[in-house]
Short mmCIF file of C-alpha atoms and ligand atoms in Angstrom, two decimals:
data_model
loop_
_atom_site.label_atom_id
_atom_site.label_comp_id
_atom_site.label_asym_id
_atom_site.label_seq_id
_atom_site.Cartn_x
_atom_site.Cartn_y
_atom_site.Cartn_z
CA UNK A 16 -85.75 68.01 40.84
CA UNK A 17 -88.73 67.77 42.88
CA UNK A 18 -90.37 63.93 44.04
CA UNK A 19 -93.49 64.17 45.87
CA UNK A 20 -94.61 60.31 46.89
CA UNK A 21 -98.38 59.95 48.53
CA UNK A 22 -97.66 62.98 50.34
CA UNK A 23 -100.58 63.84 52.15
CA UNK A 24 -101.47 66.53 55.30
CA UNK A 25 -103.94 66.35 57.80
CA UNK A 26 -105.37 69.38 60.24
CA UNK A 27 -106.29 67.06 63.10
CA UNK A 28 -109.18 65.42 61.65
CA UNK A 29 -109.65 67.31 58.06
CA UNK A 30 -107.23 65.58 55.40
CA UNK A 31 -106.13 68.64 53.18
CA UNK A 32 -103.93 66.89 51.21
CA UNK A 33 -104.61 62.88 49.77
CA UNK A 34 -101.36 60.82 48.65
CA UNK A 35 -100.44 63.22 45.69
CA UNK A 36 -97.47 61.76 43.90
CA UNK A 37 -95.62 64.40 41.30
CA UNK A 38 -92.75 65.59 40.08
CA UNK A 39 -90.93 68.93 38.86
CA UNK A 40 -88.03 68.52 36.27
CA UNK A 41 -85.36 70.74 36.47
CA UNK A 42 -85.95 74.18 33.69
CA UNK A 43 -89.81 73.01 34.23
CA UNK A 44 -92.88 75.46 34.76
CA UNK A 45 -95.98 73.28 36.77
CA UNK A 46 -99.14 74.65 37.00
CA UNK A 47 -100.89 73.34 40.15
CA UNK A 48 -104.59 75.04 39.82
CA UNK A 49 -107.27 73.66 41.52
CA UNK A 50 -110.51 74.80 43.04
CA UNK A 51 -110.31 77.37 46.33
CA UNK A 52 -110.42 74.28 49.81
CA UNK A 53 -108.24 72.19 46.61
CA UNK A 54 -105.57 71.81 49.08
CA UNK A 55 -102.90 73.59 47.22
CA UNK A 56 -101.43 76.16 49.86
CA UNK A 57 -101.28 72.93 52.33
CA UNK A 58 -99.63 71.19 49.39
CA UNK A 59 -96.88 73.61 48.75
CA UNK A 60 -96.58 74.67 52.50
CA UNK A 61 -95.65 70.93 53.69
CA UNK A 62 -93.32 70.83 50.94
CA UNK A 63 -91.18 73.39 52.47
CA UNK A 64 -91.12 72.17 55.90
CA UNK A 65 -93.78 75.38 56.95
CA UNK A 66 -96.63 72.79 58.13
CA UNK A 67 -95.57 68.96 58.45
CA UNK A 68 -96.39 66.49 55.83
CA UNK A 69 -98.36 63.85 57.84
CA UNK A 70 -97.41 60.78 55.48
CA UNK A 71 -95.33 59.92 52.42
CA UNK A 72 -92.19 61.90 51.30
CA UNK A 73 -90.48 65.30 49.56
CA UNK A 74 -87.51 64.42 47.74
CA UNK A 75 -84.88 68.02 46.43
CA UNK A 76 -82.24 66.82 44.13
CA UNK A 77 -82.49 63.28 45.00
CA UNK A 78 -82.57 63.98 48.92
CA UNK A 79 -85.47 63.47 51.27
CA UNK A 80 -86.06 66.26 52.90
CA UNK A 81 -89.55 65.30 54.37
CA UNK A 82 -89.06 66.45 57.89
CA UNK A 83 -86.16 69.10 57.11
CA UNK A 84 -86.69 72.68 58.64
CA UNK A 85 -87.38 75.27 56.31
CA UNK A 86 -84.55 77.45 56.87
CA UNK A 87 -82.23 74.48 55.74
CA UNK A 88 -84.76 73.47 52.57
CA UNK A 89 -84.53 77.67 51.46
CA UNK A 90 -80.48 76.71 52.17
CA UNK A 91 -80.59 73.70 49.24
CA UNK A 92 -82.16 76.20 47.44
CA UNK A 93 -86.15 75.49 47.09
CA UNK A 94 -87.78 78.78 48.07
CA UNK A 95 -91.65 79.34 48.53
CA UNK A 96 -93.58 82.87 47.92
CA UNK A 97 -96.45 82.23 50.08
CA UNK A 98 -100.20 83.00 49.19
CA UNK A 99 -100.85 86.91 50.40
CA UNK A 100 -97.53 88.45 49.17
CA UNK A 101 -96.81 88.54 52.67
CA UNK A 102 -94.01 91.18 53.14
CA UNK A 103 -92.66 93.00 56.23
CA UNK A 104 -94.77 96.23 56.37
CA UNK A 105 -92.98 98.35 58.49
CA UNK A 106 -90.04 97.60 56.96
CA UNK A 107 -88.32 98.94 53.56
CA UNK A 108 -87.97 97.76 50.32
CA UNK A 109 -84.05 97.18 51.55
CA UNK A 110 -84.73 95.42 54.47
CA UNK A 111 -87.52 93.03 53.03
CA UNK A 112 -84.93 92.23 50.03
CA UNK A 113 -81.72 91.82 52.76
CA UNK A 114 -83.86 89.97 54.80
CA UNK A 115 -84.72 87.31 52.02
CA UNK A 116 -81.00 87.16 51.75
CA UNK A 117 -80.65 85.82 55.40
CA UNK A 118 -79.61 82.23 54.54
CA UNK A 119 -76.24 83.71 52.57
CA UNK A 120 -73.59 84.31 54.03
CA UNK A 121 -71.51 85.23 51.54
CA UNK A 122 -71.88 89.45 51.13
CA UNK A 123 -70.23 89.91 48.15
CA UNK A 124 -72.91 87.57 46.50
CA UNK A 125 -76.06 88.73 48.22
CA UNK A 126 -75.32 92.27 46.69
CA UNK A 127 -74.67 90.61 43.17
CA UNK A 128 -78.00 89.12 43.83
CA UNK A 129 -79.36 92.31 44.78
CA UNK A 130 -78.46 93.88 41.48
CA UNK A 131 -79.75 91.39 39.86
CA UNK A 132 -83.49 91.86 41.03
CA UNK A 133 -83.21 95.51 41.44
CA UNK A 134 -81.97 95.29 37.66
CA UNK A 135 -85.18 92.81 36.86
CA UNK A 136 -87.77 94.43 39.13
CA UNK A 137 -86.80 98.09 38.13
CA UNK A 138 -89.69 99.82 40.73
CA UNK A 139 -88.42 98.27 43.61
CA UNK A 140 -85.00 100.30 42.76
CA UNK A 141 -87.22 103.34 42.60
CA UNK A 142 -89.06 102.07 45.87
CA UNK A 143 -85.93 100.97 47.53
CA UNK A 144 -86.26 103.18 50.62
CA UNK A 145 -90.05 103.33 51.04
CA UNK A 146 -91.57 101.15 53.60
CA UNK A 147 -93.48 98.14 52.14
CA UNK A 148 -97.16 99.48 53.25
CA UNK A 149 -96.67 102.42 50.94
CA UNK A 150 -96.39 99.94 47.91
CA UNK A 151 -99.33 98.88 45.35
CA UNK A 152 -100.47 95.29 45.76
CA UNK A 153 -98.57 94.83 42.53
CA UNK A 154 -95.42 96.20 43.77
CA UNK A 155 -95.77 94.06 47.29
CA UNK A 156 -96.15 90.78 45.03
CA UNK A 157 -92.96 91.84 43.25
CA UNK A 158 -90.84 92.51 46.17
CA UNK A 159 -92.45 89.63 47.71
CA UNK A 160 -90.88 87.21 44.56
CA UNK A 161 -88.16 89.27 44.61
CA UNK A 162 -87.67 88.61 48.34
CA UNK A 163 -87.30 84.92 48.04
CA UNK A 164 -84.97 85.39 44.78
CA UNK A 165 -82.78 87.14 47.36
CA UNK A 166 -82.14 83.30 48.81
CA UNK A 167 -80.57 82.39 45.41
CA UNK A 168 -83.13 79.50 44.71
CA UNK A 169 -82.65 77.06 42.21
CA UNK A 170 -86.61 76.11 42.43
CA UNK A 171 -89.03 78.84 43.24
CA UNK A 172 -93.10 78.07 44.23
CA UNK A 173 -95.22 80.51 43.80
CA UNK A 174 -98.67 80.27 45.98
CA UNK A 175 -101.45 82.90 43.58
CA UNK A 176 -98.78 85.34 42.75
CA UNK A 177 -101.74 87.21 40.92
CA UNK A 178 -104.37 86.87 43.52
CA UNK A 179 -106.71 89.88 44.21
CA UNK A 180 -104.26 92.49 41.14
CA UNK A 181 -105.78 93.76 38.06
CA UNK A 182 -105.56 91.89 34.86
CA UNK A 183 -102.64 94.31 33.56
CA UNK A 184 -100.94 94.05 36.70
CA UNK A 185 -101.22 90.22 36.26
CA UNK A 186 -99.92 90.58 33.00
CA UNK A 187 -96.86 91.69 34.14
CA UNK A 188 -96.44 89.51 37.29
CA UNK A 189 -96.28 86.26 34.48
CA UNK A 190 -94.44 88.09 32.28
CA UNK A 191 -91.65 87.72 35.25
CA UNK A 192 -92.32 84.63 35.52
CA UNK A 193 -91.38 83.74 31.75
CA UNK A 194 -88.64 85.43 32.26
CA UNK A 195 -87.23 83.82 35.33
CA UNK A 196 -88.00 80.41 34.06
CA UNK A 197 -85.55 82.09 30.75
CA UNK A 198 -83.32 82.83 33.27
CA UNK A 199 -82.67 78.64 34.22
CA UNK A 200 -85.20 79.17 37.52
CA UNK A 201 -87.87 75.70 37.83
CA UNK A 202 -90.79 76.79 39.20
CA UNK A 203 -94.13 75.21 40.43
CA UNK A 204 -96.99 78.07 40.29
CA UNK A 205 -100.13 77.82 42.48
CA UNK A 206 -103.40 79.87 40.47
CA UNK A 207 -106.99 80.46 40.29
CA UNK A 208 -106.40 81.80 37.01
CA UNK A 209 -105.88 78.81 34.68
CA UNK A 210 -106.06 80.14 31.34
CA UNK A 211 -103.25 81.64 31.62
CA UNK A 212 -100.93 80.03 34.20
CA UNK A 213 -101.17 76.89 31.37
CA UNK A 214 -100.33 79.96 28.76
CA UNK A 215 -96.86 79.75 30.56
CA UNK A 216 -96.78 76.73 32.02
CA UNK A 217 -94.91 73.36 30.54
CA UNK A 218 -97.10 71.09 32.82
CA UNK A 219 -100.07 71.05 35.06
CA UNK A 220 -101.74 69.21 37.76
CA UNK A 221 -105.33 69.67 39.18
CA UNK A 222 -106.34 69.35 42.74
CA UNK A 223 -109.92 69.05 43.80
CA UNK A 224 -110.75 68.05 47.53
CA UNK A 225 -107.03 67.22 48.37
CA UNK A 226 -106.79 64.34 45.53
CA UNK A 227 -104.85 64.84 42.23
CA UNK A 228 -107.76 64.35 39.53
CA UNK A 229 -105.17 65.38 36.25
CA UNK A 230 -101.57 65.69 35.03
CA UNK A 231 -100.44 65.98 32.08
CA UNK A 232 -99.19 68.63 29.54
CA UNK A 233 -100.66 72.29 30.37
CA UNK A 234 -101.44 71.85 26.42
CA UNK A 235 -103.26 69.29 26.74
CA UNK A 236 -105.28 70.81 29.38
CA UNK A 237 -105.51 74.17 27.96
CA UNK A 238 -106.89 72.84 24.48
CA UNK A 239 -109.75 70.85 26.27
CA UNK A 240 -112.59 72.34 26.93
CA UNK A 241 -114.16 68.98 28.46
CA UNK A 242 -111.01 69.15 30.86
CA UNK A 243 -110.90 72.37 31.81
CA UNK A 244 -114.69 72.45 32.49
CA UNK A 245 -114.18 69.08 34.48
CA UNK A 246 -111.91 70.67 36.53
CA UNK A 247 -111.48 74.17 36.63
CA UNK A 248 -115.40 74.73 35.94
CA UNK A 249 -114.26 76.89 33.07
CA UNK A 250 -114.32 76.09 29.82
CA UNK A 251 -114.74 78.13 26.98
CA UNK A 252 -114.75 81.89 27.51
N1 ADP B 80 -104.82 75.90 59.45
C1 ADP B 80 -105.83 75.14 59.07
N2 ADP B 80 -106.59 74.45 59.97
C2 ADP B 80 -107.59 73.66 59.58
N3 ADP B 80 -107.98 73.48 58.30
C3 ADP B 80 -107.28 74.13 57.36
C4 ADP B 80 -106.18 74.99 57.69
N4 ADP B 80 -105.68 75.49 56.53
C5 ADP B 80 -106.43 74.98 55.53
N5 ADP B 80 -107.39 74.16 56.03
C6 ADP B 80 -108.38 73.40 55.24
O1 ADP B 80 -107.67 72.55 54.34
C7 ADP B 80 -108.31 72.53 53.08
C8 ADP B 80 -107.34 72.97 52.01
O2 ADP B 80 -107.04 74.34 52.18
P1 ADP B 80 -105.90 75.08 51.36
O3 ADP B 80 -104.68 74.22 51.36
O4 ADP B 80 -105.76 76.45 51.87
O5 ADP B 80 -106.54 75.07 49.88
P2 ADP B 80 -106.27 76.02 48.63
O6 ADP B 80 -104.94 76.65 48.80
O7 ADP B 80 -106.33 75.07 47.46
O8 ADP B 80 -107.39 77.01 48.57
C9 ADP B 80 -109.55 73.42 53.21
O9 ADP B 80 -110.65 72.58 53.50
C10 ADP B 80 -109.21 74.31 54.37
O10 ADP B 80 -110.38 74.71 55.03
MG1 MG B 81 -104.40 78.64 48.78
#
C-alpha cells in the first residue's frame, strides 16, 4: 500500500533521513521506533507531502505521490496524526472533528463518519461542545486520531500517539489502535515505547541516525533481547 524507495530528507546541511526503503501492506500494523534525533517525525512528515522528501520516492496504491500536496495525499486517503496531538485549542470538540472532515465533500458521509468516532471514542461525545484546551492530554490525543479518521483514511500514521500520557492512559490509546486496525484501517505507528507498540504491531523497523538498522517481524524483534538492546537500548525489563 505504501513504497518508500531511498527516500531520504535533508534540513539544509543535516541529513535527517538516509535512503530508507520500506513498505506497508494493506491490513498491516508497522512499528517504526527508533531513538529520539532517529529521524522518524522527518520520515513520516515527507511522506505526506508536510516537509519535501529531498531524494528517492513515496508510492500510495501504486502511485507516486513524491511531490503531491498534502491536502490531495489526505484526499487518496493516507492521513498523518502528527507528533504533539496537535489540535485546535480554541476550538470545540465539533469543530476540530468537522474540520478533519474538510477534504469530503459529501455531508451525508462526513456525519456517518462522525457517528462512527463519536460511537468509538465515546468521551469526545460527552466532550463534544467543550473547547479542546479544557480536554486531558488523553482526550486531546483521541480527538486528535479521531480528527484525521474524520478524512476517511484508508492508511493512518501515527507520530507517538502515547507521548508524555500515563501508562493507563496509554493503555487505552493502543487499545484503539487494535481496534482500528480490526476495523480494516493499515497503519504505520511512530513510538518511544517499544515493548509494546511490537505487542500490537505485525512489523517493525528501527531508525537510528536517519539509517534503517532493522526490519523484520515485530516478533522477532520483541523476543530478542540482543535486538532490542542493539537498538532500542532496552532489553530485558
Ligand atoms: N526543522 C528542522 N530543522 C533542522 N533540523 C531538524 C528539524 N527537524 C528535525 N531536525 C533534525 O533532524 C533529525 C531528526 O529529527 P526528527 O525527525 O524529529 O527525529 P525523531 O522524530 O526520530 O525524534 C534530528 O537531528 C533533528 O535535530
Ligand atoms: Mg519525532
Amino acid at each position: 500500500m505504501l513504497q518508500l524507495t531511498d527516500v531520504s530528507v535533508s534540513y539544509g546541511p543535516i541529513q535527517a533521513v538516509r535512503n530508507v526503503s520500506a513498505t506497508v501492506e494493506q491490513g498491516e500494523i508497522v512499528a517504526l521506533l527508533g531513538p529520539n534525533g532517529a529521524g522518524k517525525t522527518s520520515l513520516v512528515s515527507s511522506i505526506v507531502g508536510i516537509i519535501p522528501v529531498s531524494s528517492g520516492s513515496v508510492g500510495f496504491d501504486g502511485e507516486d505521490i513524491t511531490r503531491t500536496p498534502v491536502e490531495s495525499i489526505v484526499r487518496k486517503g493516507l492521513t498523518l496524526t502528527p507528533e504533539g496531538r496537535r489540535v485546535f485549542a480554541g476550538l470545540s470538540v465539533a469543530e476540530n472533528l468537522r474540520l478533519g472532515a474538510s477534504t469530503q465533500s459529501d455531508r451525508a458521509a462526513v456525519e456517518e463518519t462522525l457517528e462512527t468516532y463519536l460511537e468509538m471514542f465515546p468521551i469526545l461525545r460527552e466532550r463534544y461542545h467543550q473547547t479542546a484546551t479544557t480536554l486531558s492530554g488523553g482526550e486531546q490525543q483521541m480527538l486528535a486520531i479521531a480528527r484525521s479518521l474524520m478524512s476517511r483514511p484508508r492508511m493512518l500514521m501515527l507520530d507517538e500517539p502515547s507521548l508524555g500520557l500515563a501508562p493507563r492512559v496509554v493503555e487505552r490509546i493502543f487499545e484503539h489502535i487494535v481496534e482500528l486496525k480490526q476495523s480494516g484501517l493499515t497503519m504505520l505507528v511512530v513510538e518511544q515505547n517499544a515493548t509494546e507498540a511490537l505487542a500490537f504491531a505485525d512489523r517493525a523497523y528501527v531508525l537510528a541516525s536517519g539509517k534503517l538498522v532493522f526490519e523484520g517481524a515485530a516478533s522477532e524483534l520483541a523476543s530478542s533481547d540482543r535486538l532490542m538492546e542493539a537498538y532500542l537500548g532496552t532489553g530485558v525489563d
